[in-house]
XYZ file of C-alpha atoms in Angstrom:
574
model
C -25.481 3.069 -24.209
C -28.014 5.413 -22.490
C -25.872 6.191 -19.423
C -23.260 6.453 -22.012
C -24.557 8.756 -24.244
C -25.968 10.760 -21.059
C -22.545 12.103 -19.932
C -22.256 13.886 -23.080
C -23.412 17.646 -21.935
C -25.615 18.151 -25.083
C -27.715 15.228 -24.248
C -27.565 15.508 -20.242
C -31.085 16.820 -20.172
C -32.800 14.662 -22.608
C -35.158 11.620 -21.950
C -34.759 8.320 -21.758
C -37.026 7.662 -24.871
C -34.966 9.958 -26.921
C -31.569 8.481 -25.501
C -32.662 5.421 -27.165
C -33.109 6.895 -30.484
C -29.873 8.827 -30.462
C -28.513 5.135 -29.751
C -30.094 3.587 -32.368
C -28.584 5.561 -35.020
C -24.792 4.871 -33.294
C -22.577 3.264 -36.195
C -19.323 0.817 -34.747
C -16.812 1.795 -36.042
C -12.585 0.664 -35.907
C -9.877 3.009 -36.306
C -5.990 1.293 -36.158
C -3.124 3.574 -34.474
C -2.001 6.186 -36.716
C -5.711 7.274 -38.232
C -6.628 10.849 -38.289
C -10.291 10.784 -38.034
C -10.821 13.810 -39.249
C -9.072 17.080 -39.679
C -8.820 20.159 -38.112
C -10.398 22.465 -40.785
C -13.002 19.896 -42.552
C -16.765 20.452 -42.510
C -18.400 18.626 -39.223
C -20.970 15.788 -40.129
C -20.439 13.634 -37.139
C -20.219 12.656 -33.684
C -17.958 10.319 -32.286
C -18.197 7.862 -29.182
C -14.649 6.464 -27.532
C -15.783 2.724 -26.969
C -12.060 1.466 -26.731
C -8.632 2.576 -27.194
C -7.343 6.563 -27.101
C -7.461 9.518 -29.622
C -6.013 12.797 -29.676
C -7.616 16.047 -30.292
C -4.642 17.804 -32.116
C -3.999 21.509 -33.000
C -2.489 21.469 -36.159
C -1.752 24.678 -36.154
C 0.379 24.513 -32.373
C 1.049 21.497 -33.153
C 0.246 20.284 -30.017
C -2.528 17.807 -27.921
C -5.336 19.705 -26.137
C -6.982 16.562 -24.875
C -6.481 13.034 -24.674
C -9.747 10.597 -25.170
C -10.177 7.290 -23.521
C -13.264 4.706 -23.061
C -16.606 6.777 -22.374
C -15.456 9.557 -23.975
C -16.777 12.432 -27.329
C -15.220 14.347 -29.436
C -17.002 16.494 -32.229
C -20.309 16.419 -31.097
C -21.144 20.488 -32.353
C -21.095 18.926 -35.861
C -24.460 17.529 -35.128
C -25.772 21.274 -35.210
C -23.562 23.073 -36.492
C -22.020 22.991 -39.921
C -19.194 24.168 -39.039
C -15.119 24.059 -40.028
C -13.810 21.690 -37.210
C -11.525 23.379 -34.608
C -8.902 20.851 -34.507
C -7.679 17.203 -35.785
C -8.840 13.996 -34.063
C -5.888 11.308 -34.329
C -6.096 7.377 -33.380
C -2.996 6.970 -31.127
C -4.116 3.552 -28.957
C -6.371 0.917 -31.621
C -9.655 2.458 -31.361
C -13.230 1.516 -31.446
C -16.163 3.997 -32.089
C -19.327 4.655 -32.235
C -20.170 7.429 -34.844
C -23.426 9.465 -34.770
C -23.344 10.671 -38.492
C -25.435 14.021 -38.488
C -27.696 13.240 -41.550
C -29.031 10.710 -39.755
C -29.634 13.154 -36.588
C -31.493 15.460 -38.929
C -33.938 12.629 -39.792
C -34.566 12.430 -35.879
C -34.851 16.013 -35.016
C -37.717 16.390 -37.787
C -39.737 13.458 -36.031
C -38.882 14.680 -32.564
C -38.083 18.447 -32.401
C -37.836 18.501 -28.556
C -34.384 17.479 -28.501
C -33.200 19.988 -30.680
C -34.154 22.258 -27.908
C -32.638 21.305 -25.468
C -29.535 20.613 -27.323
C -29.912 23.962 -28.517
C -29.883 25.315 -25.277
C -27.100 23.862 -24.003
C -25.116 24.552 -26.963
C -25.621 28.632 -26.149
C -24.319 28.116 -22.568
C -20.642 26.265 -23.589
C -20.197 28.535 -26.231
C -20.214 31.381 -23.819
C -18.143 30.097 -21.603
C -15.698 27.811 -23.611
C -12.209 28.577 -24.411
C -9.432 26.071 -25.196
C -6.653 25.577 -22.743
C -3.848 24.015 -23.832
C -1.492 21.911 -21.872
C 2.494 20.972 -22.608
C 1.637 17.854 -24.118
C 3.500 14.267 -23.324
C 2.129 12.125 -26.227
C 4.575 9.152 -25.307
C 2.837 7.228 -23.032
C 3.303 3.751 -23.882
C 6.894 2.169 -24.206
C 7.937 -1.417 -25.883
C 10.471 -2.256 -23.498
C 13.419 -5.207 -25.006
C 15.908 -5.912 -21.845
C 16.328 -5.544 -18.214
C 15.966 -2.496 -16.596
C 17.985 -2.343 -13.397
C 15.173 0.218 -11.865
C 16.578 3.682 -12.723
C 14.633 4.396 -15.970
C 11.368 3.240 -14.251
C 12.608 5.517 -11.229
C 13.633 8.457 -13.707
C 9.986 8.156 -14.878
C 8.218 8.672 -11.404
C 10.479 11.216 -10.703
C 9.574 13.176 -13.595
C 5.697 12.013 -13.892
C 4.423 11.952 -10.316
C 1.630 9.439 -10.642
C 1.495 5.935 -11.042
C 3.058 3.828 -13.933
C 2.417 0.772 -15.218
C 4.581 -2.525 -16.331
C 2.571 -4.683 -18.461
C 4.891 -7.974 -19.091
C 3.936 -10.069 -22.647
C 4.022 -13.648 -22.632
C 7.541 -14.874 -22.495
C 8.881 -11.592 -21.436
C 11.532 -11.680 -18.957
C 10.652 -11.728 -15.221
C 10.723 -7.870 -13.971
C 10.910 -6.672 -10.091
C 10.295 -3.137 -9.640
C 12.381 -0.780 -7.458
C 12.046 -0.695 -4.004
C 11.677 2.661 -3.768
C 9.877 3.701 -6.354
C 6.021 3.111 -4.725
C 3.865 3.872 -7.657
C 5.359 1.219 -9.370
C 2.936 -1.607 -10.655
C 3.116 -4.606 -12.451
C 0.284 -5.831 -14.135
C -0.523 -9.332 -15.344
C 0.363 -10.292 -18.804
C -1.434 -13.725 -18.855
C -4.969 -12.678 -19.750
C -3.281 -10.295 -22.622
C -4.266 -11.406 -26.244
C -3.728 -9.941 -29.727
C -7.640 -9.596 -29.562
C -7.556 -7.252 -26.653
C -4.297 -5.355 -26.441
C -4.950 -2.306 -27.675
C -8.661 -2.310 -25.766
C -6.070 -3.553 -22.559
C -3.817 -0.279 -22.710
C -7.094 2.269 -23.828
C -8.476 0.851 -20.127
C -5.107 1.153 -18.481
C -3.897 4.394 -20.236
C -6.860 6.821 -18.139
C -5.766 5.097 -14.775
C -1.941 5.343 -15.106
C 1.160 7.911 -16.026
C 3.054 5.924 -18.425
C 2.630 2.544 -19.408
C 5.997 0.100 -19.865
C 5.225 -3.083 -22.367
C 7.916 -5.998 -22.161
C 8.583 -7.743 -24.619
C 9.016 -11.138 -24.794
C 12.967 -12.699 -25.861
C 11.444 -14.402 -29.218
C 9.439 -12.809 -32.097
C 5.884 -13.398 -32.367
C 2.529 -11.926 -33.350
C 1.928 -10.085 -29.709
C 4.945 -8.663 -29.286
C 4.553 -7.242 -32.777
C 1.374 -5.316 -31.883
C 3.056 -3.920 -28.671
C 5.627 -2.429 -30.858
C 2.772 -1.091 -33.885
C 0.930 0.411 -29.905
C 3.734 2.134 -28.810
C 4.972 5.683 -28.682
C 8.583 4.876 -28.165
C 10.769 1.479 -28.667
C 14.023 1.129 -26.167
C 16.242 -1.626 -26.551
C 18.209 -1.953 -23.513
C 21.869 -4.023 -25.309
C 21.574 -4.053 -28.747
C 18.593 -4.788 -30.280
C 17.728 -8.624 -31.410
C 17.046 -8.870 -35.142
C 13.639 -9.429 -35.062
C 13.127 -6.377 -33.063
C 14.711 -4.010 -35.933
C 12.878 -6.021 -38.672
C 9.667 -5.566 -36.811
C 9.873 -1.908 -36.321
C 11.644 -1.542 -39.858
C 8.454 -3.205 -41.376
C 6.019 -1.000 -39.625
C 7.713 2.280 -40.284
C 7.601 1.083 -44.257
C 3.694 0.588 -43.697
C 3.173 4.135 -41.223
C 1.444 1.786 -38.694
C 4.158 3.172 -36.049
C 4.606 7.411 -34.109
C 7.753 5.856 -33.044
C 10.865 7.663 -35.036
C 13.571 6.698 -37.158
C 17.171 5.270 -37.328
C 18.667 3.019 -35.624
C 22.097 3.844 -36.591
C 24.650 4.578 -39.256
C 27.309 4.078 -41.056
C 29.914 2.425 -38.335
C 29.317 2.330 -34.420
C 27.366 5.054 -33.602
C 28.444 7.819 -30.363
C 27.186 7.177 -27.211
C 24.830 10.166 -27.003
C 23.124 9.255 -30.234
C 21.895 5.763 -28.438
C 20.001 7.771 -26.529
C 19.409 11.438 -28.124
C 19.475 11.731 -31.549
C 16.428 11.897 -32.718
C 14.518 10.344 -35.018
C 14.649 6.960 -34.544
C 12.874 3.688 -34.915
C 14.278 2.090 -31.732
C 15.870 4.228 -28.387
C 19.435 2.027 -28.478
C 20.700 2.522 -24.865
C 22.670 1.085 -22.236
C 21.884 -0.404 -18.095
C 23.709 2.876 -17.610
C 21.900 4.911 -15.107
C 22.881 8.343 -17.420
C 21.681 6.825 -20.149
C 19.235 5.835 -18.645
C 18.469 8.999 -17.480
C 17.828 10.449 -20.320
C 16.043 8.331 -21.821
C 13.318 8.688 -18.911
C 13.752 12.796 -19.488
C 13.188 12.495 -23.021
C 9.802 10.027 -22.489
C 9.066 12.647 -20.367
C 9.649 16.225 -22.464
C 12.335 16.984 -19.483
C 15.216 16.956 -22.232
C 17.345 19.850 -20.663
C 19.164 22.002 -23.361
C 22.014 24.253 -22.738
C 23.181 27.381 -24.340
C 26.236 29.087 -24.087
C 26.701 32.529 -25.485
C 29.285 34.111 -27.284
C 31.153 37.229 -25.656
C 34.502 36.654 -25.398
C 36.398 37.189 -22.689
C 33.219 37.756 -20.617
C 32.632 34.038 -21.533
C 34.667 32.961 -18.606
C 31.759 33.014 -16.583
C 30.544 29.840 -18.480
C 33.151 27.869 -16.584
C 31.684 29.417 -13.406
C 28.632 28.521 -14.718
C 28.547 25.096 -16.057
C 30.425 24.276 -12.115
C 27.729 25.181 -10.236
C 25.444 22.744 -12.675
C 27.829 19.861 -12.787
C 27.582 20.618 -8.303
C 23.487 20.542 -8.116
C 23.623 17.304 -10.511
C 21.379 19.532 -13.050
C 21.090 17.246 -15.848
C 22.609 18.401 -19.329
C 21.012 16.622 -21.981
C 21.925 18.630 -24.832
C 24.555 21.450 -25.448
C 24.964 24.554 -27.986
C 27.841 27.233 -28.553
C 29.073 30.050 -30.551
C 32.264 31.431 -29.842
C 33.319 31.959 -26.545
C 30.058 29.458 -25.920
C 31.384 26.745 -28.285
C 35.050 27.351 -26.572
C 34.423 26.905 -23.303
C 31.433 24.241 -23.070
C 33.703 22.301 -25.683
C 36.450 22.026 -23.414
C 34.529 21.519 -20.412
C 32.552 17.943 -21.818
C 35.534 16.717 -23.794
C 38.041 16.949 -21.125
C 35.930 15.842 -18.481
C 36.515 18.943 -15.369
C 37.135 18.282 -11.903
C 37.161 20.650 -9.130
C 41.177 20.629 -9.629
C 40.710 21.475 -13.022
C 37.849 24.010 -12.055
C 40.689 25.646 -9.968
C 43.537 25.942 -12.140
C 42.314 27.322 -15.479
C 42.124 30.717 -14.567
C 45.999 30.815 -14.665
C 46.135 28.578 -17.581
C 43.821 30.401 -19.717
C 46.318 33.709 -18.774
C 49.422 31.856 -20.215
C 47.732 30.838 -23.771
C 47.144 34.328 -24.601
C 50.938 35.760 -25.456
C 53.050 36.576 -28.221
C 54.249 32.604 -28.788
C 50.678 31.546 -29.875
C 50.639 34.275 -32.389
C 50.867 33.341 -36.286
C 50.934 36.655 -37.812
C 50.299 36.751 -41.325
C 52.468 39.180 -42.707
C 51.379 40.996 -44.872
C 48.055 40.283 -43.488
C 45.530 40.027 -45.847
C 42.151 38.128 -44.603
C 43.246 38.622 -40.548
C 46.291 39.619 -38.912
C 46.656 35.781 -37.443
C 46.459 33.221 -39.129
C 45.117 31.141 -36.337
C 46.612 27.801 -36.748
C 48.583 27.920 -33.261
C 45.188 28.612 -32.072
C 43.538 25.525 -33.027
C 46.631 23.515 -32.124
C 45.883 25.019 -28.229
C 42.047 24.398 -28.765
C 43.288 20.225 -29.876
C 45.238 20.051 -27.112
C 42.631 21.481 -24.537
C 40.085 19.338 -25.962
C 42.464 16.208 -25.772
C 42.191 15.870 -29.548
C 38.474 14.646 -29.368
C 35.530 14.423 -32.264
C 32.379 15.239 -31.346
C 31.553 11.753 -31.716
C 33.867 10.955 -28.558
C 31.150 13.481 -26.626
C 28.935 11.992 -24.070
C 26.014 14.355 -25.112
C 25.461 16.263 -28.692
C 27.076 19.356 -28.926
C 25.846 21.549 -31.716
C 29.025 24.359 -32.453
C 27.822 27.517 -34.555
C 29.985 29.443 -36.851
C 29.030 31.633 -39.528
C 30.012 31.080 -43.432
C 31.250 34.407 -44.717
C 30.157 34.267 -48.308
C 26.826 33.378 -47.859
C 25.795 34.966 -44.635
C 24.294 31.841 -43.296
C 24.876 29.578 -40.066
C 26.801 26.602 -39.862
C 26.048 24.318 -37.614
C 28.466 21.509 -36.613
C 27.615 18.503 -34.822
C 30.658 15.692 -35.883
C 34.393 15.513 -36.616
C 36.721 17.251 -35.357
C 36.000 19.303 -32.615
C 39.058 21.514 -32.580
C 38.000 22.152 -36.033
C 34.358 23.152 -35.164
C 35.580 25.217 -32.080
C 38.127 27.653 -34.445
C 35.452 27.953 -36.737
C 32.945 29.287 -34.551
C 35.982 31.981 -33.028
C 36.902 33.222 -35.743
C 37.099 37.013 -34.667
C 36.946 39.107 -38.489
C 39.665 40.897 -38.993
C 42.118 39.376 -36.456
C 42.112 36.167 -37.253
C 41.896 34.030 -40.760
C 38.982 33.018 -41.793
C 39.004 29.438 -41.346
C 38.546 27.163 -43.813
C 36.620 23.641 -43.806
C 35.770 21.754 -46.780
C 35.058 24.642 -49.220
C 33.865 27.669 -46.553
C 35.341 30.250 -45.388
C 33.748 30.042 -41.719
C 33.824 33.241 -39.483
C 32.418 33.859 -35.501
C 28.957 32.493 -35.269
C 27.898 35.868 -33.361
C 27.459 37.123 -36.312
C 24.622 34.740 -36.780
C 23.629 33.076 -33.895
C 24.949 34.405 -30.492
C 23.249 32.269 -28.344
C 21.887 29.539 -29.681
C 18.018 28.796 -28.057
C 16.454 27.971 -31.062
C 18.810 25.236 -32.288
C 18.395 23.657 -29.256
C 14.576 23.411 -29.079
C 15.055 22.305 -33.336
C 17.295 19.818 -31.684
C 14.394 18.126 -28.813
C 14.951 19.886 -25.703
C 12.332 20.926 -23.685
C 13.661 22.882 -20.771
C 16.113 25.716 -22.337
C 19.183 26.879 -20.101
C 20.976 30.106 -21.745
C 24.567 31.548 -19.368
C 24.661 34.556 -21.217
C 27.470 37.215 -21.448
C 25.769 39.210 -24.316
C 25.500 43.426 -22.696
C 24.351 46.826 -24.303
C 27.567 48.684 -24.689
C 24.777 51.971 -24.102
C 26.024 53.048 -20.577
C 29.413 51.037 -20.116
C 31.615 52.898 -21.229
C 32.921 54.648 -17.795
C 32.994 58.319 -19.853
C 29.740 58.461 -21.744
C 27.517 61.081 -21.721
C 30.502 63.634 -20.634
C 33.163 66.019 -22.702
C 36.022 63.960 -21.856
C 38.790 63.408 -23.901
C 40.545 60.122 -24.071
C 42.309 58.110 -26.304
C 41.089 56.686 -29.505
C 39.918 53.092 -28.745
C 42.532 50.155 -30.325
C 41.602 47.666 -32.998
C 40.861 44.949 -30.668
C 38.041 47.040 -28.309
C 36.671 48.035 -32.332
C 36.294 44.962 -33.255
C 35.183 43.908 -30.090
C 32.657 46.562 -29.379
C 31.212 46.004 -33.161
C 30.862 42.066 -32.431
C 28.539 43.537 -29.378
C 26.758 45.750 -31.223
C 25.728 42.819 -33.208
C 24.789 40.131 -30.683
C 22.728 42.354 -28.539
C 20.475 42.529 -31.510
C 20.513 39.234 -32.267
C 19.801 37.702 -28.716
C 16.201 39.227 -28.760
C 15.047 36.242 -31.352
C 16.036 34.241 -28.657
C 14.635 35.295 -25.325
C 10.973 32.859 -25.969
C 12.971 30.201 -26.426
C 14.970 30.202 -23.469
C 13.527 29.033 -20.013
C 15.600 29.924 -17.520
C 18.368 32.848 -18.079
C 21.849 32.394 -16.641
C 23.098 36.047 -17.063
C 26.458 37.149 -16.186
C 27.171 40.762 -16.405
C 31.233 41.226 -16.639
C 33.537 43.243 -18.087
C 36.618 43.028 -19.894
C 38.590 45.721 -22.229
C 38.537 43.290 -25.419
C 38.246 39.900 -26.880
C 40.701 38.333 -25.905
C 41.091 39.644 -22.556
C 41.441 36.846 -19.433
C 43.473 39.134 -17.173
C 40.160 39.215 -14.579
C 39.692 35.594 -15.168
C 39.066 34.371 -11.713
C 36.697 37.069 -11.095
C 34.635 36.737 -14.099
C 34.416 32.732 -13.380
C 33.392 33.423 -9.847
C 30.983 36.209 -10.915
C 29.701 33.609 -13.083
C 29.173 30.954 -10.396
C 27.444 33.608 -8.124
C 24.719 34.383 -11.203
C 24.359 30.633 -12.060
C 23.576 29.682 -7.864
C 20.708 31.962 -7.744
C 19.277 30.185 -10.337
C 19.315 26.631 -9.358
C 15.890 27.030 -7.717
C 14.172 28.286 -11.495
C 15.829 25.190 -12.831
C 15.415 22.899 -10.682
C 11.372 24.206 -10.691
C 11.361 23.338 -14.262
C 12.825 19.553 -13.440
C 9.906 18.755 -11.156
C 6.897 19.999 -13.598
C 4.878 17.735 -14.684
C 3.092 18.542 -17.934
C -0.700 19.072 -15.927
C 1.301 22.311 -14.421
């Protein structure tokens, strides 16, 4: 214990006799996972020394980890000298055994040995001058409990993102595991000596060595398996989870023992993407499909990719070029959000499963959609010139009459409620209905009625839904935007030339552009990589330059690929 105390900076200059006096005051305490030892803002009254397990220093205001502390680490030592509010909370992430030194006991010791206070005050002064908070992007999920057989894809993607050793811990009676030969930093540890009594202690030691630990659960329920589930940050089931696993997780959730999330499924079979990305769940249920396992691995390591597609009418054709490049470069997209043109082009791209031939044919096809036979005119006009029912039917054909639940990834479609002015986000039900609502350009088309709401173009509330992606779990946000200022874009701006009054489509388009330009500023801080394509159209329904606009989006996206790959390859300590 003397040596452990000497590692604490406040004690490093004390004599062996002083250290032995402090050690005699230490009290042994144990905390289960999920406990809060002290909270940010509490007046400090003790120091803690970690014997086993792991604790997290947590900034409540920022909602992020400042440090992970394992065996031999210490926290709260400033409280021994200063009765100040705690600068952060201390929470238990793995069942922890700690030694506590209370300030009252320490104060009594200082009266007997005042030299200790002199040494500690000198060290404290130096620390206050040098110290500043060093935040890092927190990787909270460090331990996964796995049921089922991983064919190597999960571990391979974890290793790719973490770039550090990974440990596999097989519990007794778990299925045999052979690590993939092409992943060198995966180590299968022996599970023979693991017991109910020492599991937390062993994990506390291993987490200091390995970047991630995967506990292989047994085929049948037992007390050790239930303990492992309670210690895990993430519970993954490859294939349908057995009843005992569901029951164990439910029991833990009711008792607030587990930090894992909240719902296995819904009424009826869940859509494919809800098994790999639909926070929150108690169990991350997936298949052995490489795409699904890769998505799980990115979610664990904080590399979930969200793609936001902006509004912009005909300019939004640039999204098609951007999507083509992301597909060609194998850039994963885990969550998609689109507004207006972004909802339209993104929705048809992912619903129809485009290939190279479809990319080539679409530029010509979209120009055939914008013709008089597809315009159902209101006579007389009331809410809009067009009814928009034919537009909805065209959209339904392009998305192959699919529902949101049929897509392989979560898709969020943004519209606006004209009666309340509030944003409406669709993520379930009829895909064409939601896209038609998001495309309802005011005065041009009737607001689209869904249930008892009248919906218009989402550009008036959220033209580039990056914040929405963050709220849905995206760690990396890529945005494809065609929003641009009107200033200087008009060819006769600033001169005395006289020209015709703009037609109603151009007036509506420019009004929307002015709104978009203001609202997009609130989203910029949420975007990691921006694919910003400059494109010119006469109005929102102008698709005459489709081929050149798609090519422009492709060129801009290709230029951003190095930045996107840098985000994907970054680790949490970079």
